mmCIF file of C-alpha atoms in Angstrom:
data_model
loop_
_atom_site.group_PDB
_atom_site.id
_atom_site.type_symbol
_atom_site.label_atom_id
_atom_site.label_comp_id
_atom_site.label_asym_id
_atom_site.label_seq_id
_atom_site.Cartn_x
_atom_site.Cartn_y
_atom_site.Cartn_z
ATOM 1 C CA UNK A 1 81.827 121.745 116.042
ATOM 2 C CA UNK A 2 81.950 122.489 112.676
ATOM 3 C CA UNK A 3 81.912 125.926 111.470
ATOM 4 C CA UNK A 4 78.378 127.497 110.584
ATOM 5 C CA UNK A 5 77.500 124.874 113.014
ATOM 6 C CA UNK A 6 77.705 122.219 110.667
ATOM 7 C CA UNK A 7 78.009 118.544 112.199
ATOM 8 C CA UNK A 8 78.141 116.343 109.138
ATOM 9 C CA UNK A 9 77.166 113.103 111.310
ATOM 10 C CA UNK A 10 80.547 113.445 113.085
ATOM 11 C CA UNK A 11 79.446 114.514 116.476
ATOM 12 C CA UNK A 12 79.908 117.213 118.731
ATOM 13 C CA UNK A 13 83.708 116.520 120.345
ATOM 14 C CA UNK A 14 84.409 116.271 124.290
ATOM 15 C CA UNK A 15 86.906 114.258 124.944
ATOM 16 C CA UNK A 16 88.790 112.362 122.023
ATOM 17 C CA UNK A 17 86.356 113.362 119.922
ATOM 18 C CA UNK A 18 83.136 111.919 121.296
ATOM 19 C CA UNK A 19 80.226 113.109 124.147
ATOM 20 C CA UNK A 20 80.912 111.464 127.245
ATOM 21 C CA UNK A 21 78.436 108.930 128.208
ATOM 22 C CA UNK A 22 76.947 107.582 131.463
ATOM 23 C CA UNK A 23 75.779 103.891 130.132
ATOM 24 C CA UNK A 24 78.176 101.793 131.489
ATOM 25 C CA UNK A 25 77.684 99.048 128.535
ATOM 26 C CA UNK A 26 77.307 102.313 125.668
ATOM 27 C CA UNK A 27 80.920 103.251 126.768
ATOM 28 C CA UNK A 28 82.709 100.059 126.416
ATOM 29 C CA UNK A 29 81.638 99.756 123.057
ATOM 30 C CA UNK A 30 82.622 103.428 122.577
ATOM 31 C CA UNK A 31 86.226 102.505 124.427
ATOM 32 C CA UNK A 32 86.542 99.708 122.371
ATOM 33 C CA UNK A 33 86.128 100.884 119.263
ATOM 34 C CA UNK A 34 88.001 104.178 120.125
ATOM 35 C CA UNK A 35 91.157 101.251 120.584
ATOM 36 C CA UNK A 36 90.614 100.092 117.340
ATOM 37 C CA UNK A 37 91.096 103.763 115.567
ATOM 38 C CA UNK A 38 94.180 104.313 117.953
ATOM 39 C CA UNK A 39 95.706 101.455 116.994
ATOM 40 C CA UNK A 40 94.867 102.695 112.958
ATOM 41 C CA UNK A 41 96.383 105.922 113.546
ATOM 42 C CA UNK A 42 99.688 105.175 115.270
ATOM 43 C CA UNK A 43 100.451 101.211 113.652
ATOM 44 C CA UNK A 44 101.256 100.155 117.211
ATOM 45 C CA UNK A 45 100.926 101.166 120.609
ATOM 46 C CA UNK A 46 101.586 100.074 124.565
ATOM 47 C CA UNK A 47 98.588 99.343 126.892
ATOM 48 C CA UNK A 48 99.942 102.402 128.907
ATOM 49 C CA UNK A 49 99.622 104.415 125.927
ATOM 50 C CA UNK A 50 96.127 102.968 124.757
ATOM 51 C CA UNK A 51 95.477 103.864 128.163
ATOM 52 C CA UNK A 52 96.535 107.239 128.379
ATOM 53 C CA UNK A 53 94.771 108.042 124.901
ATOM 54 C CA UNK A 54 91.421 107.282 126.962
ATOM 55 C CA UNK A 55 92.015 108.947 130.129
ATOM 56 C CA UNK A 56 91.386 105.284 131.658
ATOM 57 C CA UNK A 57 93.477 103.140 133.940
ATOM 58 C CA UNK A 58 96.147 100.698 132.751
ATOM 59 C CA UNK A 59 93.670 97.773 134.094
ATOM 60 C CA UNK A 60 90.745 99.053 131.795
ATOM 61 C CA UNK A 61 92.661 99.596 128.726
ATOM 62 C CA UNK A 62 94.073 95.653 129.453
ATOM 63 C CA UNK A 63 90.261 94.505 129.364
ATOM 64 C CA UNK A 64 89.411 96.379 126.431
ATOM 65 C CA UNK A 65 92.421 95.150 124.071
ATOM 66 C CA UNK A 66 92.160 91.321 125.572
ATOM 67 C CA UNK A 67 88.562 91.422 124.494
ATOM 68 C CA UNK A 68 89.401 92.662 121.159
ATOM 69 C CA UNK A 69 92.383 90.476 120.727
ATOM 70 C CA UNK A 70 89.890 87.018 121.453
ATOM 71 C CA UNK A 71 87.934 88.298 118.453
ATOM 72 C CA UNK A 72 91.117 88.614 116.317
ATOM 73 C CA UNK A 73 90.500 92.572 116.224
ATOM 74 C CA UNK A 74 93.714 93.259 117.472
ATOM 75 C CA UNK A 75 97.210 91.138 117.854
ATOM 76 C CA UNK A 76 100.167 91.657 119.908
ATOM 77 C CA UNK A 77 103.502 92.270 118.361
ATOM 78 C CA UNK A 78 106.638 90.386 118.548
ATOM 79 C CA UNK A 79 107.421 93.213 121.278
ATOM 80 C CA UNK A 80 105.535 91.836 123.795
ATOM 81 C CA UNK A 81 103.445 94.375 124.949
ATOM 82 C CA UNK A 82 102.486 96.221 122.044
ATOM 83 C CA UNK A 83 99.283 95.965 120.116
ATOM 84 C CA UNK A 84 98.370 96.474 116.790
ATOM 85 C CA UNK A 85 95.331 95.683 114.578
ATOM 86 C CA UNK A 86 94.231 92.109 113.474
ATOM 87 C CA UNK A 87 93.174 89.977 110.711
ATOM 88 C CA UNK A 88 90.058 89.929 111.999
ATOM 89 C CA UNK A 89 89.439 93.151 110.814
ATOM 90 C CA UNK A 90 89.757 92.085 107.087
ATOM 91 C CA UNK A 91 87.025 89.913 107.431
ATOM 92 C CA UNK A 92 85.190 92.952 108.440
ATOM 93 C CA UNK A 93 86.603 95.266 105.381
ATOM 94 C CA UNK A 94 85.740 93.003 103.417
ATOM 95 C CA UNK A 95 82.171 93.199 103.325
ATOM 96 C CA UNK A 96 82.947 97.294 103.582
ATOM 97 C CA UNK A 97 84.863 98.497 100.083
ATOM 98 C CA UNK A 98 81.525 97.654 97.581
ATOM 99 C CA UNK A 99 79.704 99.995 99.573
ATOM 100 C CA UNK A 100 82.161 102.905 99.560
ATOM 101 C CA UNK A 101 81.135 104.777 96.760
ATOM 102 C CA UNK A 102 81.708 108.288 97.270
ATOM 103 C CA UNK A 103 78.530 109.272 95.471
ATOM 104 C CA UNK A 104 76.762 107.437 97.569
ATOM 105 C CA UNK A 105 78.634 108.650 100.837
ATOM 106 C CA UNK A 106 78.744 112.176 100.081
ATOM 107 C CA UNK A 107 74.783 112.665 99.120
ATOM 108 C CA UNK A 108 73.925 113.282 102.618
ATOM 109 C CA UNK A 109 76.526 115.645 103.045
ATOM 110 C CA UNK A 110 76.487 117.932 100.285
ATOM 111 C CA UNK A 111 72.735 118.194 100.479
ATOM 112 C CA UNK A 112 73.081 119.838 104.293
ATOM 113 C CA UNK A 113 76.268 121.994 102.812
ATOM 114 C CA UNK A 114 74.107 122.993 99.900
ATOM 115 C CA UNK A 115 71.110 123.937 102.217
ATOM 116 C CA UNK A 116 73.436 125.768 104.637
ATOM 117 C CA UNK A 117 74.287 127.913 102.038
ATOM 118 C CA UNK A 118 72.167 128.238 99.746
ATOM 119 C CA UNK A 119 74.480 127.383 96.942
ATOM 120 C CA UNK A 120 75.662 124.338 93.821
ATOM 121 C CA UNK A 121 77.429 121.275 95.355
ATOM 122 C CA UNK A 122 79.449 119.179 93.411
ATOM 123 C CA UNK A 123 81.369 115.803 93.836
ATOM 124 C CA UNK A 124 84.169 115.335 90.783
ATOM 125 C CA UNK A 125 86.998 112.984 89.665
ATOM 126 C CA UNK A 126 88.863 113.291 86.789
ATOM 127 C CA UNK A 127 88.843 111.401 83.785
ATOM 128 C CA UNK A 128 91.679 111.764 81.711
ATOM 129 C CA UNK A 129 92.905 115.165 81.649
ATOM 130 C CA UNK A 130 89.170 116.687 82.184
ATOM 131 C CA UNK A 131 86.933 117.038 85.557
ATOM 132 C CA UNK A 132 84.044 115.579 85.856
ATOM 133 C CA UNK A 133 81.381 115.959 88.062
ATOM 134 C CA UNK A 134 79.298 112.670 89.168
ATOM 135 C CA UNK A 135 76.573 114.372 91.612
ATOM 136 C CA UNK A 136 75.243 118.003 91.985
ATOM 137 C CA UNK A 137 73.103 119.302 95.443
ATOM 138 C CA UNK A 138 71.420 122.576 94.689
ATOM 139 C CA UNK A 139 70.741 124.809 97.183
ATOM 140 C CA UNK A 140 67.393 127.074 97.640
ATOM 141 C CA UNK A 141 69.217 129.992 95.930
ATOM 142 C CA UNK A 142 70.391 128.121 93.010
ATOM 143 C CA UNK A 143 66.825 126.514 91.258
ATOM 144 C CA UNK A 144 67.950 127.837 88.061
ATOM 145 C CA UNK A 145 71.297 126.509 87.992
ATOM 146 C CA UNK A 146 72.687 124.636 85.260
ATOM 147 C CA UNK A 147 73.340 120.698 85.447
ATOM 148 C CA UNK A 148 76.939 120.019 85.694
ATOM 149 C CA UNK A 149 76.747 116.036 85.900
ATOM 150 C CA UNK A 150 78.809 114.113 83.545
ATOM 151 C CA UNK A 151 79.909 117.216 81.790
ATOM 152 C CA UNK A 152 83.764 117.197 81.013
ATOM 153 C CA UNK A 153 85.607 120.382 82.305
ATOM 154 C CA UNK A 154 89.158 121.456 81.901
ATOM 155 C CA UNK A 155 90.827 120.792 85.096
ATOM 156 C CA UNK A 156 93.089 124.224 85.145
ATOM 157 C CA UNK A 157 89.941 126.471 84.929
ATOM 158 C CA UNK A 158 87.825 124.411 87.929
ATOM 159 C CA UNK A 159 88.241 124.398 91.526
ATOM 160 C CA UNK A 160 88.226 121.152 91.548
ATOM 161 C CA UNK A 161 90.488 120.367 89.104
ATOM 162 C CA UNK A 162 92.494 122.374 90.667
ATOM 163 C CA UNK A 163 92.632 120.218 93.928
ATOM 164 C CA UNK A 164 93.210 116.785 91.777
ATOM 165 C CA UNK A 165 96.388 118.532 90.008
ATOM 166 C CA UNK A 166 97.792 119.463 93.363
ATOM 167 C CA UNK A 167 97.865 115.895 94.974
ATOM 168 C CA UNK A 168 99.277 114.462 91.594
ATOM 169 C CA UNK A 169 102.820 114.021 91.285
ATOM 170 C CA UNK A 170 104.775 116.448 89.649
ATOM 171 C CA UNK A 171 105.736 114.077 86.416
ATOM 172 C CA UNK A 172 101.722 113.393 86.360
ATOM 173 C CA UNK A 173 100.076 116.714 86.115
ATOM 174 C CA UNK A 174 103.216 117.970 83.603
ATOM 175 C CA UNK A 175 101.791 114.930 81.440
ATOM 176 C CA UNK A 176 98.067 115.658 81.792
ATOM 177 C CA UNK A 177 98.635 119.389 81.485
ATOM 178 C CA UNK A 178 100.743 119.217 78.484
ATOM 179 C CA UNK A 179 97.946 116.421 76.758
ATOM 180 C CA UNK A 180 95.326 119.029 77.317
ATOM 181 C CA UNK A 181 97.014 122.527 76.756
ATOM 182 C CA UNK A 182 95.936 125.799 78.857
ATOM 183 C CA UNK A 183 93.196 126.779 76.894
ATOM 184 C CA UNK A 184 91.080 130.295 77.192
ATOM 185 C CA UNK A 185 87.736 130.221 78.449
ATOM 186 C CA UNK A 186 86.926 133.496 79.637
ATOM 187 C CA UNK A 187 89.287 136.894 80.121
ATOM 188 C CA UNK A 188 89.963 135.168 83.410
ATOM 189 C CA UNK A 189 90.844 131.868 82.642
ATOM 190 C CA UNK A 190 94.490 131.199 83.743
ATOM 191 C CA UNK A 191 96.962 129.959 80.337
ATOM 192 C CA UNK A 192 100.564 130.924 81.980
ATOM 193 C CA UNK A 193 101.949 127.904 83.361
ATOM 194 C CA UNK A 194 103.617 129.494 85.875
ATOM 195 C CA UNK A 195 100.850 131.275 87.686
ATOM 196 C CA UNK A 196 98.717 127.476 87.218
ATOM 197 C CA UNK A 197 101.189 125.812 89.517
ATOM 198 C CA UNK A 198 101.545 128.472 92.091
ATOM 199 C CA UNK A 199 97.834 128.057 92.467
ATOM 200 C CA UNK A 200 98.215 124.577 92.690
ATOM 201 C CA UNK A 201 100.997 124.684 94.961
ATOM 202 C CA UNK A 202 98.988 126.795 97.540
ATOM 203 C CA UNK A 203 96.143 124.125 96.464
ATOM 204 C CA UNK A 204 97.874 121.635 98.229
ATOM 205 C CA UNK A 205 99.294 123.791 101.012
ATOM 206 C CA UNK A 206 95.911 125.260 101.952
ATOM 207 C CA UNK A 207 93.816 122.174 101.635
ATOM 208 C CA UNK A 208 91.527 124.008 99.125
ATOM 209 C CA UNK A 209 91.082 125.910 95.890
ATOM 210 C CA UNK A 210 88.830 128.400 93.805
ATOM 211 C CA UNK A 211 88.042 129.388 90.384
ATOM 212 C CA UNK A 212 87.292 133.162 89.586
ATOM 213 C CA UNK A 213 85.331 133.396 86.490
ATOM 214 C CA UNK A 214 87.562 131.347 84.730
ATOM 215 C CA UNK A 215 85.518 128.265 83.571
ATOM 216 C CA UNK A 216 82.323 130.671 82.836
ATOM 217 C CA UNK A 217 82.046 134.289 83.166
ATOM 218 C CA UNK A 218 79.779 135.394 85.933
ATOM 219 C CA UNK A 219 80.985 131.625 87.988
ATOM 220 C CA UNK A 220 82.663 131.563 91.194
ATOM 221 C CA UNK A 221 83.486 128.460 92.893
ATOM 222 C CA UNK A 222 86.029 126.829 95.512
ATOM 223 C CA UNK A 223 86.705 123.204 96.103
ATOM 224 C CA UNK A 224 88.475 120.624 98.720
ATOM 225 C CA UNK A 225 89.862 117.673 98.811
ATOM 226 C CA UNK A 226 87.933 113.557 99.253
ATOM 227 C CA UNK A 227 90.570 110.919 100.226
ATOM 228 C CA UNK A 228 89.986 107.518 100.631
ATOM 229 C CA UNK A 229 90.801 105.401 103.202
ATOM 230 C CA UNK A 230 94.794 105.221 102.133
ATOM 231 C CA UNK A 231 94.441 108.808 101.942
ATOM 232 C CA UNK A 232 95.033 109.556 98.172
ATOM 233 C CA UNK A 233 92.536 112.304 96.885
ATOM 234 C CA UNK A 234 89.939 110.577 94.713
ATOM 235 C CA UNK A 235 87.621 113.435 94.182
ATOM 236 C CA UNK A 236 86.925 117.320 94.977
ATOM 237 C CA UNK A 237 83.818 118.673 96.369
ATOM 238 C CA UNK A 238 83.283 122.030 95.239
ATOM 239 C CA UNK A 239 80.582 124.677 96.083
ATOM 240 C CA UNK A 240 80.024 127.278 93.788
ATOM 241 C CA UNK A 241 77.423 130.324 92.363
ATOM 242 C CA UNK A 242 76.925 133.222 90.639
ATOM 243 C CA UNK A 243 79.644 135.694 91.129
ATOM 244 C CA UNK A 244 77.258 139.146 92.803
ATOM 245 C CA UNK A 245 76.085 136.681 95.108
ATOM 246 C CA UNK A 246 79.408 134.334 95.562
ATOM 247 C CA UNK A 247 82.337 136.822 95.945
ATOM 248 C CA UNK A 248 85.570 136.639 96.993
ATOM 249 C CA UNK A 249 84.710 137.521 100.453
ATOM 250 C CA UNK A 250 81.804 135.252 100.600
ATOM 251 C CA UNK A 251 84.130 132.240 99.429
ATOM 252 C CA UNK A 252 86.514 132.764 102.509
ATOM 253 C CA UNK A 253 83.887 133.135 104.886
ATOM 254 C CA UNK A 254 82.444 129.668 103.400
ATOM 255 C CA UNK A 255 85.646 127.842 102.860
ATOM 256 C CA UNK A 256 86.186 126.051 106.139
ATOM 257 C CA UNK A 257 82.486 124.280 105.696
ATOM 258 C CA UNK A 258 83.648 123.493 102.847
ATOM 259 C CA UNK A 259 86.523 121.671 103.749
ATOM 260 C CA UNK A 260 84.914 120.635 106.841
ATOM 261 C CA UNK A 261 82.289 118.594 104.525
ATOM 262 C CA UNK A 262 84.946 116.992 102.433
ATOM 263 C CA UNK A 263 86.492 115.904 105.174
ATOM 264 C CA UNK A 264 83.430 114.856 106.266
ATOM 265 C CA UNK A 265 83.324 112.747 102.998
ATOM 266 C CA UNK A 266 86.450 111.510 103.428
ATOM 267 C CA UNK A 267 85.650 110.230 106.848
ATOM 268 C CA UNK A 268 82.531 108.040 105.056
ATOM 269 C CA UNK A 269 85.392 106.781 102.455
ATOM 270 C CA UNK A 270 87.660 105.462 105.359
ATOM 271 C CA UNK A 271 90.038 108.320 105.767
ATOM 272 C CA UNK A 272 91.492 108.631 109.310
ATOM 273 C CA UNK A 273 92.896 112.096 109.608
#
């Protein structure tokens, strides 16, 4: 479970990740598809080892991938023996990629974060060498908040721009940080180069990243990573709020929801982690 005993949809794990079930019928579609997303995570695999992933016999696992392989959901390799994914399951991505919009996806999921506590939710990209933020959940402490949606921010004094600059390449955020300067903000805002990419660094080490006062004074705010389903990061989900309310303290404590929910997100967009 996620921390705060937040869910997001994902289900409480038992076994690989899912409640065991008694309906015999239930379960074989629950085997099956659990095949499929082995066979996404390691490119190829043996029936023994589709097998062992389950905790079911060699026989079982057999069934389960034959069936799939009649429907063109998974192929065996040249390797006799081994399995991996099939066309057929282009023909069902293909009806999938027009409905992945992250704004759409995330909604659900950064309106329970936002409830849980009681804070600003935010889904940005970037555009150019800004942030911007495409949809906002307010939480029950934050009615007077202001509207960040489609404003341009500067990505060095956000969280989230922090977390895009840390999963671009190095040539790519020199570029967009030298097109857009280090500019001042507040007292706290951080213009030394240096100390920027050691945040950014630990950005991408930690899986997260926060802002202290430095877009707006009296602003706190820390932010995660959304990937997609190749894994690239295409947007940050950030929670944020006043600073006597959100400290430093209070932004630990909160941190693993929020990376929980973005992976969450991430999981909506097609990311298997």
């Amino acid at each position: 479970m996620t921390p705060c005993g937040l869910a997001y949809g994902l289900g409480v794990s038992e076994r690989n990740g899912r409640a065991e079930r008694t309906d015999g019928g239930v379960q074989s579609v629950d085997r099956a598809i659990s095949v499929l997303e082995i066979l996404a995570r390691r490119g190829e695999a043996r029936v023994t080892e589709v097998a062992t992933e389950l905790a079911v016999h060699k026989s079982t696992a057999f069934r389960l991938l034959a069936a799939l392989e009649e429907r063109e959901l998974v192929e065996q390799t040249q390797d006799r023996g081994k399995y991996r994914l099939g066309f057929g399951i282009l023909r069902l991505a293909s009806a999938v990629p027009g409905q992945l919009d992250v704004t759409h996806q995330s909604r659900a999921i950064c309106e329970q974060l936002a409830s849980q506590l009681g804070e600003t939710v935010n889904i940005a990209v970037r555009r150019s060498h800004y942030v911007v933020n495409i949809d906002q959940a307010r939480g029950p402490s934050a009615v007077a908040t202001h509207n960040w949606v489609g404003e341009l921010t500067p990505l060095h004094a956000t969280s989230s721009g922090k977390v895009l600059l840390a999963y671009m390449t190095l040539d790519e955020r020199r570029k967009v940080l030298s097109d857009s300067g280090l500019a001042r903000l507040t007292a706290h805002t951080i213009t030394s180069q240096r100390e920027l990419e050691a945040q950014v660094e630990a950005a991408a080490r930690d899986g997260f990243a926060s802002s202290l006062e430095e877009l707006e004074e009296g602003l706190n705010a820390v932010a995660a990573p959304v990937r997609d389903h190749t894994g690239g990061v295409i947007a940050a989900l950030s929670v944020s709020g006043p600073v006597y309310r959100f400290t430093a303290d209070r932004m630990r404590e909160v941190t693993p929801d929020v990376v929980a929910a973005a992976a969450a997100i991430s999981h909506r967009m097609g990311h298997l982690d």
